[in-house]
PDB file of C-alpha atoms in Angstrom:
ATOM      1  CA  ASP A   1     110.058  60.886 157.916  1.00  0.00           C
ATOM      2  CA  THR A   2     108.044  58.542 155.540  1.00  0.00           C
ATOM      3  CA  ALA A   3     106.277  60.731 152.720  1.00  0.00           C
ATOM      4  CA  VAL A   4     103.257  58.365 152.363  1.00  0.00           C
ATOM      5  CA  SER A   5     102.426  55.694 154.906  1.00  0.00           C
ATOM      6  CA  GLN A   6     100.085  52.934 154.997  1.00  0.00           C
ATOM      7  CA  THR A   7      98.690  50.697 157.704  1.00  0.00           C
ATOM      8  CA  PRO A   8      98.500  47.817 158.045  1.00  0.00           C
ATOM      9  CA  LYS A   9     101.637  46.413 155.951  1.00  0.00           C
ATOM     10  CA  TYR A  10      99.754  42.953 155.775  1.00  0.00           C
ATOM     11  CA  LEU A  11      96.127  41.841 156.215  1.00  0.00           C
ATOM     12  CA  VAL A  12      94.733  38.695 156.274  1.00  0.00           C
ATOM     13  CA  THR A  13      90.999  38.039 156.801  1.00  0.00           C
ATOM     14  CA  GLN A  14      88.270  35.744 155.819  1.00  0.00           C
ATOM     15  CA  MET A  15      85.704  35.986 153.017  1.00  0.00           C
ATOM     16  CA  GLY A  16      82.809  38.149 153.886  1.00  0.00           C
ATOM     17  CA  ASN A  17      84.623  40.369 156.697  1.00  0.00           C
ATOM     18  CA  ASP A  18      84.664  44.109 156.370  1.00  0.00           C
ATOM     19  CA  LYS A  19      88.356  45.798 156.637  1.00  0.00           C
ATOM     20  CA  SER A  20      89.884  49.054 156.235  1.00  0.00           C
ATOM     21  CA  ILE A  21      93.297  50.485 154.982  1.00  0.00           C
ATOM     22  CA  LYS A  22      94.488  53.844 156.038  1.00  0.00           C
ATOM     23  CA  CYS A  23      96.968  56.093 154.326  1.00  0.00           C
ATOM     24  CA  GLU A  24      98.687  59.360 155.448  1.00  0.00           C
ATOM     25  CA  GLN A  25     100.788  61.675 153.593  1.00  0.00           C
ATOM     26  CA  ASN A  26     102.825  64.498 155.189  1.00  0.00           C
ATOM     27  CA  LEU A  27     103.916  66.171 151.837  1.00  0.00           C
ATOM     28  CA  GLY A  28     101.266  68.648 151.871  1.00  0.00           C
ATOM     29  CA  HIS A  29      99.751  67.517 148.597  1.00  0.00           C
ATOM     30  CA  ASP A  30      96.339  68.118 147.672  1.00  0.00           C
ATOM     31  CA  THR A  31      95.559  65.032 145.717  1.00  0.00           C
ATOM     32  CA  MET A  32      95.552  61.368 146.981  1.00  0.00           C
ATOM     33  CA  TYR A  33      95.089  58.171 145.004  1.00  0.00           C
ATOM     34  CA  TRP A  34      94.382  54.229 145.551  1.00  0.00           C
ATOM     35  CA  TYR A  35      95.973  51.701 143.293  1.00  0.00           C
ATOM     36  CA  LYS A  36      95.409  48.044 143.291  1.00  0.00           C
ATOM     37  CA  GLN A  37      98.098  45.639 142.107  1.00  0.00           C
ATOM     38  CA  ASP A  38      96.567  42.017 141.473  1.00  0.00           C
ATOM     39  CA  SER A  39      98.561  38.618 141.209  1.00  0.00           C
ATOM     40  CA  LYS A  40      99.666  39.325 137.839  1.00  0.00           C
ATOM     41  CA  LYS A  41     101.271  42.618 139.025  1.00  0.00           C
ATOM     42  CA  PHE A  42      99.004  44.685 137.097  1.00  0.00           C
ATOM     43  CA  LEU A  43      98.653  47.989 138.604  1.00  0.00           C
ATOM     44  CA  LYS A  44      95.307  49.827 138.440  1.00  0.00           C
ATOM     45  CA  ILE A  45      93.983  53.148 139.651  1.00  0.00           C
ATOM     46  CA  MET A  46      91.003  52.627 141.791  1.00  0.00           C
ATOM     47  CA  PHE A  47      89.991  56.251 143.215  1.00  0.00           C
ATOM     48  CA  SER A  48      91.522  59.706 143.556  1.00  0.00           C
ATOM     49  CA  TYR A  49      90.627  62.452 145.891  1.00  0.00           C
ATOM     50  CA  ASN A  50      91.510  66.228 145.407  1.00  0.00           C
ATOM     51  CA  ASN A  51      91.213  68.395 148.439  1.00  0.00           C
ATOM     52  CA  LYS A  52      88.738  65.937 150.043  1.00  0.00           C
ATOM     53  CA  GLU A  53      86.666  65.711 147.025  1.00  0.00           C
ATOM     54  CA  LEU A  54      86.274  62.332 144.867  1.00  0.00           C
ATOM     55  CA  ILE A  55      87.678  63.084 141.252  1.00  0.00           C
ATOM     56  CA  ILE A  56      88.553  59.714 140.070  1.00  0.00           C
ATOM     57  CA  ASN A  57      86.464  56.763 140.581  1.00  0.00           C
ATOM     58  CA  GLU A  58      87.233  53.960 138.270  1.00  0.00           C
ATOM     59  CA  THR A  59      84.859  50.747 137.827  1.00  0.00           C
ATOM     60  CA  VAL A  60      85.116  49.572 141.320  1.00  0.00           C
ATOM     61  CA  PRO A  61      82.529  47.318 143.082  1.00  0.00           C
ATOM     62  CA  ASN A  62      80.453  49.485 145.634  1.00  0.00           C
ATOM     63  CA  ARG A  63      81.867  47.067 148.282  1.00  0.00           C
ATOM     64  CA  PHE A  64      85.003  49.646 148.168  1.00  0.00           C
ATOM     65  CA  SER A  65      84.327  53.041 149.897  1.00  0.00           C
ATOM     66  CA  PRO A  66      87.055  55.548 150.153  1.00  0.00           C
ATOM     67  CA  LYS A  67      86.871  58.391 152.688  1.00  0.00           C
ATOM     68  CA  SER A  68      89.197  61.417 152.950  1.00  0.00           C
ATOM     69  CA  PRO A  69      88.671  63.140 156.222  1.00  0.00           C
ATOM     70  CA  ASP A  70      91.247  65.676 155.445  1.00  0.00           C
ATOM     71  CA  LYS A  71      93.655  66.358 152.508  1.00  0.00           C
ATOM     72  CA  ALA A  72      96.260  64.294 154.308  1.00  0.00           C
ATOM     73  CA  HIS A  73      94.744  61.276 154.682  1.00  0.00           C
ATOM     74  CA  LEU A  74      92.705  58.709 152.414  1.00  0.00           C
ATOM     75  CA  ASN A  75      91.304  55.516 153.931  1.00  0.00           C
ATOM     76  CA  LEU A  76      90.013  52.625 151.953  1.00  0.00           C
ATOM     77  CA  HIS A  77      87.084  50.220 153.443  1.00  0.00           C
ATOM     78  CA  ILE A  78      85.981  47.351 151.798  1.00  0.00           C
ATOM     79  CA  ASN A  79      82.793  45.658 152.893  1.00  0.00           C
ATOM     80  CA  SER A  80      82.041  41.954 152.283  1.00  0.00           C
ATOM     81  CA  LEU A  81      85.578  40.564 151.219  1.00  0.00           C
ATOM     82  CA  GLU A  82      86.000  38.489 148.414  1.00  0.00           C
ATOM     83  CA  LEU A  83      88.817  36.034 147.423  1.00  0.00           C
ATOM     84  CA  GLY A  84      89.318  38.362 144.177  1.00  0.00           C
ATOM     85  CA  ASP A  85      90.114  41.427 146.600  1.00  0.00           C
ATOM     86  CA  SER A  86      93.549  39.737 147.722  1.00  0.00           C
ATOM     87  CA  ALA A  87      95.899  41.956 146.114  1.00  0.00           C
ATOM     88  CA  VAL A  88      98.509  44.682 147.122  1.00  0.00           C
ATOM     89  CA  TYR A  89      96.725  48.131 147.555  1.00  0.00           C
ATOM     90  CA  PHE A  90      99.168  51.242 147.046  1.00  0.00           C
ATOM     91  CA  CYS A  91      98.183  54.694 148.324  1.00  0.00           C
ATOM     92  CA  ALA A  92      99.848  57.618 146.354  1.00  0.00           C
ATOM     93  CA  SER A  93      99.731  61.548 146.543  1.00  0.00           C
ATOM     94  CA  SER A  94     100.649  64.351 144.367  1.00  0.00           C
ATOM     95  CA  GLN A  95     100.259  68.063 143.842  1.00  0.00           C
ATOM     96  CA  LEU A  96      97.780  68.588 140.881  1.00  0.00           C
ATOM     97  CA  GLY A  97      97.487  71.788 139.082  1.00  0.00           C
ATOM     98  CA  MET A  98      99.220  74.175 136.256  1.00  0.00           C
ATOM     99  CA  GLY A  99     102.912  74.244 136.973  1.00  0.00           C
ATOM    100  CA  THR A 100     103.273  70.891 138.438  1.00  0.00           C
ATOM    101  CA  TYR A 101     104.218  67.980 136.912  1.00  0.00           C
ATOM    102  CA  ASN A 102     102.427  65.492 139.201  1.00  0.00           C
ATOM    103  CA  GLU A 103     105.031  63.345 140.669  1.00  0.00           C
ATOM    104  CA  GLN A 104     103.164  60.800 142.381  1.00  0.00           C
ATOM    105  CA  PHE A 105     104.688  59.447 145.652  1.00  0.00           C
ATOM    106  CA  PHE A 106     103.629  55.971 146.489  1.00  0.00           C
ATOM    107  CA  GLY A 107     103.346  54.100 149.821  1.00  0.00           C
ATOM    108  CA  PRO A 108     104.848  50.863 150.724  1.00  0.00           C
ATOM    109  CA  GLY A 109     101.546  49.182 150.159  1.00  0.00           C
ATOM    110  CA  THR A 110      99.250  46.903 152.121  1.00  0.00           C
ATOM    111  CA  ARG A 111      98.984  43.296 151.173  1.00  0.00           C
ATOM    112  CA  LEU A 112      95.716  41.941 151.729  1.00  0.00           C
ATOM    113  CA  THR A 113      94.873  38.346 151.695  1.00  0.00           C
ATOM    114  CA  VAL A 114      91.354  37.024 151.904  1.00  0.00           C
ATOM    115  CA  LEU A 115      91.016  33.454 153.018  1.00  0.00           C
TER     116      LEU A 115
ATOM    117  CA  ASP B   1      94.413  56.887 127.291  1.00  0.00           C
ATOM    118  CA  ALA B   2      97.544  56.607 124.744  1.00  0.00           C
ATOM    119  CA  LYS B   3      98.528  52.971 124.337  1.00  0.00           C
ATOM    120  CA  THR B   4     102.229  52.048 125.136  1.00  0.00           C
ATOM    121  CA  THR B   5     104.233  49.251 124.221  1.00  0.00           C
ATOM    122  CA  GLN B   6     107.461  48.116 125.893  1.00  0.00           C
ATOM    123  CA  PRO B   7     109.563  44.644 125.858  1.00  0.00           C
ATOM    124  CA  ASN B   8     108.508  42.204 128.649  1.00  0.00           C
ATOM    125  CA  SER B   9     111.957  42.063 129.589  1.00  0.00           C
ATOM    126  CA  MET B  10     115.594  43.282 129.380  1.00  0.00           C
ATOM    127  CA  GLU B  11     119.080  42.391 130.717  1.00  0.00           C
ATOM    128  CA  SER B  12     122.091  44.189 131.551  1.00  0.00           C
ATOM    129  CA  ASN B  13     125.192  43.770 133.294  1.00  0.00           C
ATOM    130  CA  GLU B  14     126.329  46.156 136.169  1.00  0.00           C
ATOM    131  CA  GLU B  15     127.907  49.345 135.424  1.00  0.00           C
ATOM    132  CA  GLU B  16     126.998  49.197 131.801  1.00  0.00           C
ATOM    133  CA  PRO B  17     124.445  51.540 130.003  1.00  0.00           C
ATOM    134  CA  VAL B  18     120.743  50.397 129.565  1.00  0.00           C
ATOM    135  CA  HIS B  19     118.229  51.652 126.886  1.00  0.00           C
ATOM    136  CA  LEU B  20     114.723  51.029 127.745  1.00  0.00           C
ATOM    137  CA  PRO B  21     112.375  51.593 125.014  1.00  0.00           C
ATOM    138  CA  CYS B  22     108.886  52.509 124.946  1.00  0.00           C
ATOM    139  CA  ASN B  23     106.485  52.995 121.933  1.00  0.00           C
ATOM    140  CA  HIS B  24     103.361  55.442 122.455  1.00  0.00           C
ATOM    141  CA  SER B  25     102.207  56.209 118.917  1.00  0.00           C
ATOM    142  CA  THR B  26      98.987  57.535 119.787  1.00  0.00           C
ATOM    143  CA  ILE B  27     100.342  60.079 122.436  1.00  0.00           C
ATOM    144  CA  SER B  28      98.286  63.365 122.504  1.00  0.00           C
ATOM    145  CA  GLY B  29     100.008  66.545 121.895  1.00  0.00           C
ATOM    146  CA  THR B  30      99.551  67.509 125.622  1.00  0.00           C
ATOM    147  CA  ASP B  31     100.944  64.330 127.275  1.00  0.00           C
ATOM    148  CA  TYR B  32     104.095  64.163 128.744  1.00  0.00           C
ATOM    149  CA  ILE B  33     105.885  61.112 128.993  1.00  0.00           C
ATOM    150  CA  HIS B  34     106.447  59.758 132.459  1.00  0.00           C
ATOM    151  CA  TRP B  35     108.583  57.056 133.557  1.00  0.00           C
ATOM    152  CA  TYR B  36     108.147  55.169 136.875  1.00  0.00           C
ATOM    153  CA  ARG B  37     109.687  52.300 138.228  1.00  0.00           C
ATOM    154  CA  GLN B  38     108.996  49.551 140.751  1.00  0.00           C
ATOM    155  CA  LEU B  39     111.394  47.976 142.925  1.00  0.00           C
ATOM    156  CA  PRO B  40     110.729  44.632 144.260  1.00  0.00           C
ATOM    157  CA  SER B  41     108.173  44.454 147.118  1.00  0.00           C
ATOM    158  CA  GLN B  42     108.039  48.420 147.091  1.00  0.00           C
ATOM    159  CA  GLY B  43     105.501  51.009 145.639  1.00  0.00           C
ATOM    160  CA  PRO B  44     106.117  52.335 142.290  1.00  0.00           C
ATOM    161  CA  GLU B  45     108.632  55.534 142.271  1.00  0.00           C
ATOM    162  CA  TYR B  46     108.993  58.473 139.736  1.00  0.00           C
ATOM    163  CA  VAL B  47     111.968  58.520 137.579  1.00  0.00           C
ATOM    164  CA  ILE B  48     111.874  61.188 134.866  1.00  0.00           C
ATOM    165  CA  HIS B  49     109.378  62.805 132.633  1.00  0.00           C
ATOM    166  CA  GLY B  50     109.480  65.029 129.384  1.00  0.00           C
ATOM    167  CA  LEU B  51     107.425  66.661 126.549  1.00  0.00           C
ATOM    168  CA  THR B  52     109.652  67.235 123.478  1.00  0.00           C
ATOM    169  CA  SER B  53     113.248  67.643 124.519  1.00  0.00           C
ATOM    170  CA  ASN B  54     115.600  65.185 125.973  1.00  0.00           C
ATOM    171  CA  VAL B  55     115.658  65.339 129.762  1.00  0.00           C
ATOM    172  CA  ASN B  56     118.380  64.461 132.391  1.00  0.00           C
ATOM    173  CA  ASN B  57     118.103  64.022 135.971  1.00  0.00           C
ATOM    174  CA  ARG B  58     120.163  62.394 138.717  1.00  0.00           C
ATOM    175  CA  MET B  59     118.615  59.007 138.218  1.00  0.00           C
ATOM    176  CA  ALA B  60     118.410  58.751 134.301  1.00  0.00           C
ATOM    177  CA  SER B  61     118.002  60.467 131.012  1.00  0.00           C
ATOM    178  CA  LEU B  62     114.962  60.452 128.722  1.00  0.00           C
ATOM    179  CA  ALA B  63     115.311  60.652 124.853  1.00  0.00           C
ATOM    180  CA  ILE B  64     112.417  61.565 123.037  1.00  0.00           C
ATOM    181  CA  ALA B  65     111.871  60.863 119.498  1.00  0.00           C
ATOM    182  CA  GLU B  66     111.220  63.821 117.240  1.00  0.00           C
ATOM    183  CA  ASP B  67     107.610  62.554 116.385  1.00  0.00           C
ATOM    184  CA  ARG B  68     107.070  61.700 119.966  1.00  0.00           C
ATOM    185  CA  LYS B  69     106.010  58.373 119.183  1.00  0.00           C
ATOM    186  CA  SER B  70     108.624  56.623 120.910  1.00  0.00           C
ATOM    187  CA  SER B  71     111.032  57.523 123.920  1.00  0.00           C
ATOM    188  CA  THR B  72     113.916  55.856 125.558  1.00  0.00           C
ATOM    189  CA  LEU B  73     114.877  55.771 129.088  1.00  0.00           C
ATOM    190  CA  ILE B  74     118.521  55.671 129.526  1.00  0.00           C
ATOM    191  CA  LEU B  75     120.279  54.460 132.667  1.00  0.00           C
ATOM    192  CA  HIS B  76     123.911  55.350 132.088  1.00  0.00           C
ATOM    193  CA  ARG B  77     125.715  52.882 134.486  1.00  0.00           C
ATOM    194  CA  ALA B  78     123.167  50.278 135.819  1.00  0.00           C
ATOM    195  CA  THR B  79     123.516  49.138 139.220  1.00  0.00           C
ATOM    196  CA  LEU B  80     121.895  46.080 141.177  1.00  0.00           C
ATOM    197  CA  ARG B  81     119.679  48.308 142.695  1.00  0.00           C
ATOM    198  CA  ASP B  82     118.155  49.280 139.168  1.00  0.00           C
ATOM    199  CA  ALA B  83     116.743  46.011 138.999  1.00  0.00           C
ATOM    200  CA  ALA B  84     112.710  46.731 138.718  1.00  0.00           C
ATOM    201  CA  VAL B  85     109.840  46.900 136.618  1.00  0.00           C
ATOM    202  CA  TYR B  86     110.108  50.125 134.366  1.00  0.00           C
ATOM    203  CA  TYR B  87     106.881  51.675 133.219  1.00  0.00           C
ATOM    204  CA  CYS B  88     106.328  54.222 130.549  1.00  0.00           C
ATOM    205  CA  ILE B  89     103.213  56.438 131.142  1.00  0.00           C
ATOM    206  CA  PRO B  90     101.710  59.204 128.828  1.00  0.00           C
ATOM    207  CA  LEU B  91     100.135  61.732 131.127  1.00  0.00           C
ATOM    208  CA  TYR B  92      98.680  65.293 130.922  1.00  0.00           C
ATOM    209  CA  ALA B  93     101.257  66.670 133.564  1.00  0.00           C
ATOM    210  CA  ALA B  94      98.851  69.601 134.743  1.00  0.00           C
ATOM    211  CA  GLY B  95      96.311  67.513 135.732  1.00  0.00           C
ATOM    212  CA  GLY B  96      93.584  68.140 133.109  1.00  0.00           C
ATOM    213  CA  THR B  97      90.848  65.687 132.975  1.00  0.00           C
ATOM    214  CA  SER B  98      93.049  62.860 133.690  1.00  0.00           C
ATOM    215  CA  TYR B  99      93.598  64.263 137.158  1.00  0.00           C
ATOM    216  CA  GLY B 100      96.951  62.627 137.438  1.00  0.00           C
ATOM    217  CA  LYS B 101      95.658  59.214 136.707  1.00  0.00           C
ATOM    218  CA  LEU B 102      98.588  57.182 136.009  1.00  0.00           C
ATOM    219  CA  THR B 103      97.718  54.250 133.619  1.00  0.00           C
ATOM    220  CA  PHE B 104     100.210  51.480 134.007  1.00  0.00           C
ATOM    221  CA  GLY B 105     101.094  48.981 131.203  1.00  0.00           C
ATOM    222  CA  GLN B 106     102.950  45.454 131.835  1.00  0.00           C
ATOM    223  CA  GLY B 107     106.116  47.384 131.887  1.00  0.00           C
ATOM    224  CA  THR B 108     109.599  46.151 131.262  1.00  0.00           C
ATOM    225  CA  ILE B 109     111.388  43.897 133.881  1.00  0.00           C
ATOM    226  CA  LEU B 110     115.089  44.943 134.124  1.00  0.00           C
ATOM    227  CA  THR B 111     117.415  42.189 135.356  1.00  0.00           C
ATOM    228  CA  VAL B 112     120.920  43.582 136.334  1.00  0.00           C
ATOM    229  CA  HIS B 113     123.635  40.842 136.511  1.00  0.00           C
ATOM    230  CA  PRO B 114     126.862  41.471 138.776  1.00  0.00           C
TER     231      PRO B 114
END
């Protein structure tokens, strides 16, 4: 059983298009995250949801809109894709709260290429 | 966020121990030190974490300096599968206002030679 899964694994699209990446976790965690890893391999957090509520929103363009329909899912929709959006996007999940140590489990990543 | 400094790269031979250092001189008293690693073409994975005492688990050991300004991740017998980028990340483990946000630095690229 895959703990954190993402679809699609690869996404190639043209500039200006709108696309979505889906993430699901079957660990029963209450918190999910989106991270972006650029071409220089820097990993940076974008968003986090705790119990379907947005708790972290880094400086990310408005073209990126996360949606959490339930605790097990966190999707990322990107409007008007730009060349600079090309990156690998990782979803992660963890259980926050006192008494936990917030081990984060990452998905396999979605490689987005914008042409 | 506490700033961390790690060597850009390190090399080891298979079956030998590896000591990966990290400086985190501005760490807060409530931050745990977490280590993650990223194998090629995979998402990061948790390795170990600690607060003040040295810690061991099945993957590695973590030695934390008495003043907590530095730590060392120890792989007791490196294997080819340990070749990865290793990140040390100070984090308030219980969530708090950081809400579990992992702030990745540049990490250390570990190369393991057969």
